[in-house]
Coordinates of C-alpha atoms and ligand atoms in Angstrom, one line a residue:
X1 CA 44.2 17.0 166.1
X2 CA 41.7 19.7 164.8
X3 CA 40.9 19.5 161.7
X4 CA 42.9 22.8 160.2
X5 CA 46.0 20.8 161.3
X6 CA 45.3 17.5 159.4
X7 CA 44.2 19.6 156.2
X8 CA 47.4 22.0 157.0
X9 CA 49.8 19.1 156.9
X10 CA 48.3 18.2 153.4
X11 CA 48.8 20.9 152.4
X12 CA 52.5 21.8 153.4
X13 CA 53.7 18.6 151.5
X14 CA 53.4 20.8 148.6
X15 CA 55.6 23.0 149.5
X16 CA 59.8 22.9 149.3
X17 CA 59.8 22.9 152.9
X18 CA 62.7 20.7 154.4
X19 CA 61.2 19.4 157.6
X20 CA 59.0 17.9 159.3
X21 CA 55.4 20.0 160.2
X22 CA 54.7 19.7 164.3
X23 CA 51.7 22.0 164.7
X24 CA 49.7 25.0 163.1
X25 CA 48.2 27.8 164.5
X26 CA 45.1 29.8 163.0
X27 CA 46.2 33.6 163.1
X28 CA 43.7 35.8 163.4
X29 CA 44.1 38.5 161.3
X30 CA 42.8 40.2 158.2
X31 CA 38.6 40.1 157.5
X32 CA 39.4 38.3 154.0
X33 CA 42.1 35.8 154.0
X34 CA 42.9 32.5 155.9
X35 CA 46.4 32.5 157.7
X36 CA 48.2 29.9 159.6
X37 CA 51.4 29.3 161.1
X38 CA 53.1 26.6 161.4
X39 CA 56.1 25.1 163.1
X40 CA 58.2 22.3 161.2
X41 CA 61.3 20.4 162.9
X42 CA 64.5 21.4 160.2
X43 CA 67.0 18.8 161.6
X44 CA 66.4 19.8 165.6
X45 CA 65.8 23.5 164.7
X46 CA 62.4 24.9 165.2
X47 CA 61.2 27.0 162.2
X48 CA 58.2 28.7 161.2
X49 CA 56.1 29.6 158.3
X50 CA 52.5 31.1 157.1
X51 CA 50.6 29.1 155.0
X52 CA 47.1 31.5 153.9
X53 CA 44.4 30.3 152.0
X54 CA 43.4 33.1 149.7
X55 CA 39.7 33.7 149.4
X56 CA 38.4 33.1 146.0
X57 CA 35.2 34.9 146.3
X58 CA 37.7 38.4 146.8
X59 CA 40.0 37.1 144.4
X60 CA 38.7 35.9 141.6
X61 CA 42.2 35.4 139.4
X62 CA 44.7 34.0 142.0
X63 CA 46.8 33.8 139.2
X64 CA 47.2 37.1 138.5
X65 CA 47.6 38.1 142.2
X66 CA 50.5 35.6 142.9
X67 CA 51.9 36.9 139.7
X68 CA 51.9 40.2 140.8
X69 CA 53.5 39.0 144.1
X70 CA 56.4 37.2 142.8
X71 CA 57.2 40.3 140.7
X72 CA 56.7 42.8 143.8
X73 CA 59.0 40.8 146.1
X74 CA 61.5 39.7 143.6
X75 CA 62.0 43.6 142.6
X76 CA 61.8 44.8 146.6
X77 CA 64.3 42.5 147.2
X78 CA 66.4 43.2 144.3
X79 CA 66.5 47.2 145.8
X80 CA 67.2 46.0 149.1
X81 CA 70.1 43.9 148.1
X82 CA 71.6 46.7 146.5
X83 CA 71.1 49.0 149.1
X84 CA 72.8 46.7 151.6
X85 CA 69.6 46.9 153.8
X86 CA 70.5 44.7 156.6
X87 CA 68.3 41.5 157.6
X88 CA 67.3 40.9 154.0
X89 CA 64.7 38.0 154.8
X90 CA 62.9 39.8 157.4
X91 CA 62.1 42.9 155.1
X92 CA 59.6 42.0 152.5
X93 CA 58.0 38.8 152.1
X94 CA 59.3 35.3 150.7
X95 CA 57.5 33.1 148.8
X96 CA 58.1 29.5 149.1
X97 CA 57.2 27.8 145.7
X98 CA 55.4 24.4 145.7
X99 CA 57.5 21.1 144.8
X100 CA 56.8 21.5 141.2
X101 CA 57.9 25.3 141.0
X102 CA 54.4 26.9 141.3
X103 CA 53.9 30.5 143.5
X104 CA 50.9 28.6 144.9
X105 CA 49.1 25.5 144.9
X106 CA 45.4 24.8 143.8
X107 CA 43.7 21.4 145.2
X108 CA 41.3 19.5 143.6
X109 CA 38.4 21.7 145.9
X110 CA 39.9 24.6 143.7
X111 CA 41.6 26.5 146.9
X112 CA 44.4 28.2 146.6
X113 CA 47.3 27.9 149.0
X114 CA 50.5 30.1 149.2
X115 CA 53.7 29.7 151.7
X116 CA 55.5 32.8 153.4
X117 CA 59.2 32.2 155.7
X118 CA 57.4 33.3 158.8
X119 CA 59.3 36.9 160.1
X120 CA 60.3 36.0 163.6
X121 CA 60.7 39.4 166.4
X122 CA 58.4 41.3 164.6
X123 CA 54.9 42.7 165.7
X124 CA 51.6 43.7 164.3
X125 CA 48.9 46.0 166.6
X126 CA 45.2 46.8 165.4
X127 CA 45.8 49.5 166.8
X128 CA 48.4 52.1 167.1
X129 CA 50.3 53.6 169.9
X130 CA 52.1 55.8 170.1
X131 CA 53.5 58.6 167.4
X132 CA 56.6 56.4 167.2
X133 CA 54.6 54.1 165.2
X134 CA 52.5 56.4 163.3
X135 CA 55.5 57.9 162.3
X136 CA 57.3 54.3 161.2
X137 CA 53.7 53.0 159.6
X138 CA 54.2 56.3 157.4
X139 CA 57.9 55.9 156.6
X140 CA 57.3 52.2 156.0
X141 CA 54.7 52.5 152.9
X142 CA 56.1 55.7 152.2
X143 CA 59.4 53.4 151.1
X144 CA 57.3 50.6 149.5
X145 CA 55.6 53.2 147.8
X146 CA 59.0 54.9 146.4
X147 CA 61.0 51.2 145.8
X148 CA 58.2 50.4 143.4
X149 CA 58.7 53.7 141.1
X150 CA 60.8 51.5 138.8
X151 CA 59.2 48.1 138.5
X152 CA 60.3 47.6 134.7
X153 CA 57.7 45.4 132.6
X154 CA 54.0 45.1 132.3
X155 CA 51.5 46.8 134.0
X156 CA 50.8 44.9 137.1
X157 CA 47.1 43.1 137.2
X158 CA 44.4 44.8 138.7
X159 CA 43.4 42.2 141.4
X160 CA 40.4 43.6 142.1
X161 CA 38.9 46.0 139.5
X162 CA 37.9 49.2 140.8
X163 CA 39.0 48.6 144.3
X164 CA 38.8 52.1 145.6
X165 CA 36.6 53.6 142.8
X166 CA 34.9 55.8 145.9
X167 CA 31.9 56.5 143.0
X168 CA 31.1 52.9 142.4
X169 CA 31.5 52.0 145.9
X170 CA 28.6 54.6 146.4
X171 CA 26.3 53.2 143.5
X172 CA 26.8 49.5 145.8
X173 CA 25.5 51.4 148.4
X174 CA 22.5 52.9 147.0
X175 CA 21.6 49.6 145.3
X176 CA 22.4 47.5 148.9
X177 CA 19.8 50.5 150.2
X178 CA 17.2 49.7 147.3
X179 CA 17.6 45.9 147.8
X180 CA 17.5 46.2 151.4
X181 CA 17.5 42.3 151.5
X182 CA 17.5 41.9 155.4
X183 CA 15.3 44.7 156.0
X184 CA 18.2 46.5 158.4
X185 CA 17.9 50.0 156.1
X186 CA 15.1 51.4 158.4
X187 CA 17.5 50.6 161.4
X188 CA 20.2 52.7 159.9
X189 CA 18.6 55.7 158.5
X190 CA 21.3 57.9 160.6
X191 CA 24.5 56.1 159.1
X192 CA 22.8 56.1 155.1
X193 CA 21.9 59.7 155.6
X194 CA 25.4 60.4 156.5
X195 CA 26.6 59.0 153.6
X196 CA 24.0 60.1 151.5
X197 CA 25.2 63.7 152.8
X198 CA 28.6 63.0 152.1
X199 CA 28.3 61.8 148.4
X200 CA 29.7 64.6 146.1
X201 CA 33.0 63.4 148.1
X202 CA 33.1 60.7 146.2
X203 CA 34.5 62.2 142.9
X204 CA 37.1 64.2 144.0
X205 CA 40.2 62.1 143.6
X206 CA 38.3 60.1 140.4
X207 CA 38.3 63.5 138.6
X208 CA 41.7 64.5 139.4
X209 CA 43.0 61.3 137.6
X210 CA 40.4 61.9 134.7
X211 CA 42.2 65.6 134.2
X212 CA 46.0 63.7 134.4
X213 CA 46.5 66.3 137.4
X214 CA 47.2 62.8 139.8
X215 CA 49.3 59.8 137.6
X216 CA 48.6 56.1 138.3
X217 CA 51.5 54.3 140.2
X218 CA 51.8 51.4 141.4
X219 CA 50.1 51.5 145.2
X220 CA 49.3 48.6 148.0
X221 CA 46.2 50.0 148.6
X222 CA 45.3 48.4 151.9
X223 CA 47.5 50.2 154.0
X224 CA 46.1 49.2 157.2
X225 CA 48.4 49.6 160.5
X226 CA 48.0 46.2 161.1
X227 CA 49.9 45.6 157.7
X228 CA 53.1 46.9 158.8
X229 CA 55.1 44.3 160.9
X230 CA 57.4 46.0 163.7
X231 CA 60.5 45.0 165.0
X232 CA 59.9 43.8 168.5
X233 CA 63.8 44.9 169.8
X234 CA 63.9 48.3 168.2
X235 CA 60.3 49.2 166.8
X236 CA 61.5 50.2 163.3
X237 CA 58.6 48.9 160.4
X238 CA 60.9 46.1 158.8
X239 CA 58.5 44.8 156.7
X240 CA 54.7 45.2 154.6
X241 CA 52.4 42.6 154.3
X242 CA 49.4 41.6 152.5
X243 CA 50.4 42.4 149.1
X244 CA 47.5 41.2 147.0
X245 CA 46.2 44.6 146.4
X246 CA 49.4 45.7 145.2
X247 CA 48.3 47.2 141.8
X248 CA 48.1 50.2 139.8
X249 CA 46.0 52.5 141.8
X250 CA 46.5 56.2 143.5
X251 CA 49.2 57.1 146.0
X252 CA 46.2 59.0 148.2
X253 CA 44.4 55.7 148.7
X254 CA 47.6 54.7 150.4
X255 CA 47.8 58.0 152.3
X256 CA 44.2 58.5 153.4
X257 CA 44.0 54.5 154.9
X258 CA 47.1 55.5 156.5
X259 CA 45.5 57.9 158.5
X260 CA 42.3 55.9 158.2
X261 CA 44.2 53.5 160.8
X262 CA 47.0 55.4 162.6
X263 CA 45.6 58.4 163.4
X264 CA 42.9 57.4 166.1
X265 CA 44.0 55.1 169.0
X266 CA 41.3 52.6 168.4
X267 CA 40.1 49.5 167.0
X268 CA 38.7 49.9 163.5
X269 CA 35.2 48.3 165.4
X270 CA 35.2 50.1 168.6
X271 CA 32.3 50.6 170.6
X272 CA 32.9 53.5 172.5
X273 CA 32.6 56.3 169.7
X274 CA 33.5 58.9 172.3
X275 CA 37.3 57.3 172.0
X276 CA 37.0 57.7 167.9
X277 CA 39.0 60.9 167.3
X278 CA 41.4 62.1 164.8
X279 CA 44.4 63.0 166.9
X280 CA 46.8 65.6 165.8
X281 CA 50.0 64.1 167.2
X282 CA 49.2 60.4 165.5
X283 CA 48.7 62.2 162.1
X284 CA 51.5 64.5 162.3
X285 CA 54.2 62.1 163.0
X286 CA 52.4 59.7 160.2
X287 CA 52.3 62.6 157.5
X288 CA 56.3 63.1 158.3
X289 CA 57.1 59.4 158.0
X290 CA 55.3 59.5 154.9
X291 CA 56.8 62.1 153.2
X292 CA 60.3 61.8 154.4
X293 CA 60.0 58.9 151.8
X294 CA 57.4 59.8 149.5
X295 CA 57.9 63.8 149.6
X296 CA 60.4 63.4 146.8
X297 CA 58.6 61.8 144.1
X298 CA 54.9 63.6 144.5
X299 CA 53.5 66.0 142.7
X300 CA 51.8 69.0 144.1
X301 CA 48.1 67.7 142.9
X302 CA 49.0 65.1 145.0
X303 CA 50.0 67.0 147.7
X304 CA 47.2 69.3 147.9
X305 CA 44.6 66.3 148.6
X306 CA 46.4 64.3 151.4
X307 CA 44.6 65.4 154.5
X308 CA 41.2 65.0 151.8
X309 CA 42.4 61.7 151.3
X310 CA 42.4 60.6 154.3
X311 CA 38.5 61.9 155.6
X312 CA 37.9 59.9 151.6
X313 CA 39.0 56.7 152.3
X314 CA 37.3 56.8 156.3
X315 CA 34.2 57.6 154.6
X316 CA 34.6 54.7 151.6
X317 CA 35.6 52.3 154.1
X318 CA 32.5 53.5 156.3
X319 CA 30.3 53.3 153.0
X320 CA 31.9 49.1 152.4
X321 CA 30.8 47.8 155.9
X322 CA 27.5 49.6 155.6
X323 CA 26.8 48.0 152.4
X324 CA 27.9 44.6 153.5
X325 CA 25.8 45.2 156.9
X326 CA 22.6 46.3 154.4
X327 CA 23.6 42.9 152.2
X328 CA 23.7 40.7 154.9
X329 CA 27.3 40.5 156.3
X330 CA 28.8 38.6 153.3
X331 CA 32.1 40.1 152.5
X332 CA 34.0 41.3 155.5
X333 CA 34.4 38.6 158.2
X334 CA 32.4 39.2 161.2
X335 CA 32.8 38.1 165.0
X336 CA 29.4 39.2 166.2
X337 CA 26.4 40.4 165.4
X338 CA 26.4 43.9 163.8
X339 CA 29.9 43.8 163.7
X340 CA 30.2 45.8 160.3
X341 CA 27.5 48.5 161.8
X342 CA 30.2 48.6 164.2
X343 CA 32.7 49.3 162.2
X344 CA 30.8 51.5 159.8
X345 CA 30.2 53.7 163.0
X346 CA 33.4 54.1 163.5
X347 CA 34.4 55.3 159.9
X348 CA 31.9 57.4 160.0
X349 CA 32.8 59.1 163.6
X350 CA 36.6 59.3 162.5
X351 CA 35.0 61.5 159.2
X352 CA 33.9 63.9 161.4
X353 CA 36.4 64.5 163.2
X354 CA 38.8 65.1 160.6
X355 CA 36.1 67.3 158.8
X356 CA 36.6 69.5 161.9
X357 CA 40.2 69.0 161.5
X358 CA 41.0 69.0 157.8
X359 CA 42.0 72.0 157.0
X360 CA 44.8 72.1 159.9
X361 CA 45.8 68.6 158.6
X362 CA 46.5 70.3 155.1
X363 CA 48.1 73.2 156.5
X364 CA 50.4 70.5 157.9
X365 CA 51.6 68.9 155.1
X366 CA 52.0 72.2 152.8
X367 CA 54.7 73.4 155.6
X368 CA 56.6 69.5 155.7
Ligands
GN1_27 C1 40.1 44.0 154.2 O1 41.6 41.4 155.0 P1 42.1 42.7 155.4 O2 41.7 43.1 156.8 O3 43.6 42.8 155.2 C2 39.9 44.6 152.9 C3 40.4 46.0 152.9 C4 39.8 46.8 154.0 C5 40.0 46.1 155.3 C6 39.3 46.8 156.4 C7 40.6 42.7 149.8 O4 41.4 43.8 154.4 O5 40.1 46.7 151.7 O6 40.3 48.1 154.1 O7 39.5 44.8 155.3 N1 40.5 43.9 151.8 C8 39.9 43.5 150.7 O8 39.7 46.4 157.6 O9 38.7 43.9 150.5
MG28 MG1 44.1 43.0 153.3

């Protein structure tokens, strides 16, 4: 047996799972997290769930982000019920406590474990399709988004402090530049001067809070395509994943990784950069599902900056894998060599093209 397995069934006799674990599967997705499925015997039935190991170098209070969780679901759930939304347990995710009642389990290493019901006929893609999807992707978080607007309680945890805080993302940058501790900066002058270019970009959103013009809400805030889970029979977006962001941020984070990842056919590390463009169709069809949802609880600040916020977030994410390429690959996952200058190019060709395009992506949304 490999070894994930033996550790996996350890591991799953924490949980209240009635059965009996057959086999686990690594699933390879996300750059941060470890995910598994696995397959337990429930009295001759076959049934399936995730078991993820949450990195604790991301998340440094796995407390705080299961707490978060259990709140998020409990309350999507609670909406859904009462909207007599069909297929309940396929539409957000369930968390399946440990024997003694816990959201998650911490072994003696100091990991921390968590169990999901596994959502069976659904589909990711790392990249998108078709404008069918964009569209759904858009509708999907534009929903999340709106079923949120009355989480009663607390303020929700920030997870991770300053996640999209564009201007301290750029001051790691400029330090990973000064540091330059595997002498790669002089191999990348094109890509820092790009961002260097690029840096008064970095306030505009900050400052728009800082005046009250754009409220804080509560946001997902990695709203990657491959987030959204799609219905393999009918290709509706049934439910969001990866929730551990889910904090009090800015809607337009949401927004601009929407069209960060729907809005160009391709894989966030592709090669090719000549594929890398901004298309029209993808973003239109994205900005409608949004806003059929989130149109009505806006404001017109927000508005005004959705097509900004989506060249903002392209050009933060493209700022992230640069500065993790300058420090030596240590954050994102990587699969090969150069992998985030990959993806950084990417970013950073998807900027430009919607710079070129930006102001016909706003006179879009002004007319929805
Ligand atoms: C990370 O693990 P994954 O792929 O869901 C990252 C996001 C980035 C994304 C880029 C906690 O998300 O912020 O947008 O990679 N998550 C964290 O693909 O840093
Ligand atoms: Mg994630």
């Amino acid at each position: 047996m490999i070894p994930p397995e033996t550790q996996l069934k350890d591991i799953s006799r924490h949980f209240q799972i009635y059965g009996q674990i057959l086999h686990a599967e690594p699933l390879k997705i996300g750059h941060i997290n470890e995910t598994y499925t696995a397959t337990y015997d429930q009295g001759g039935t076959r049934v399936r769930y995730i078991h993820q190991k949450l990195n604790r170098s991301v998340f440094k209070k796995p407390a705080a982000v299961m707490h978060n969780l259990v709140r998020v679901t409990l309350h999507l759930r609670k909406k859904l019920e009462a909207s007599r939304a069909p297929d309940l347990t396929r539409r957000t995710l369930n968390i399946i406590p440990t024997r003694d009642g816990q959201s998650f389990l911490q072994n003696g290493q100091g990991d921390v474990w968590r169990t999901f019901v596994f959502i069976e006929g659904v589909r990711t893609f790392e990249a998108v399709q078709s404008p069918v999807q964009a569209f759904q992707a858009g509708r999907a978080f534009g929903e999340f988004q709106g079923l949120l607007t009355d989480l009663s309680g607390p303020r929700l945890h920030a997870t991770i402090p300053d996640f999209h805080h564009t201007r301290k993302r750029f001051e790691a940058f400029q330090r990973a530049v000064q540091a330059d501790r595997c002498n790669r900066a002089a191999s990348v002058q094109a890509e820092i001067n790009f961002a260097l270019r690029r840096e008064p970009i970095a306030d505009v959103i900050l400052d728009a809070m800082a005046r009250g013009h754009i409220p804080e809400r509560i946001t997902h805030n990695d709203t990657k395509f491959n987030n959204v889970m799609l219905d393999v029979a009918t290709g509706e977006a049934l439910c969001i994943v990866d929730l551990d962001t889910v904090m009090p941020g800015c809607v337009l984070y949401d927004f601009g990784d929407m069209v960060r990842t729907t809005t160009s056919p391709t894989l966030e590390d592709e090669i090719d950069l000549g594929k890398v463009r901004m298309q029209m169709p993808l973003y239109k069809a994205l900005a409608r599902g949004y806003l059929s949802m989130a149109g009505q609880f806006l404001n017109r600040y927000e508005k005004q900056l959705l097509a900004f916020s989506g060249k903002l977030i392209t050009y933060e994410l493209g700022l992230r894998f640069l500065t993790d390429y300058l420090s030596g690959d240590l954050y994102f996952r990587t699969h090969r060599e150069g992998h985030n200058l990959d993806r950084c190019r990417t970013q950073f060709k998807l900027v430009e093209s919607i710079e070129r395009q930006e102001t016909a992506m706003q006179e879009y949304v002004d007319r929805l």
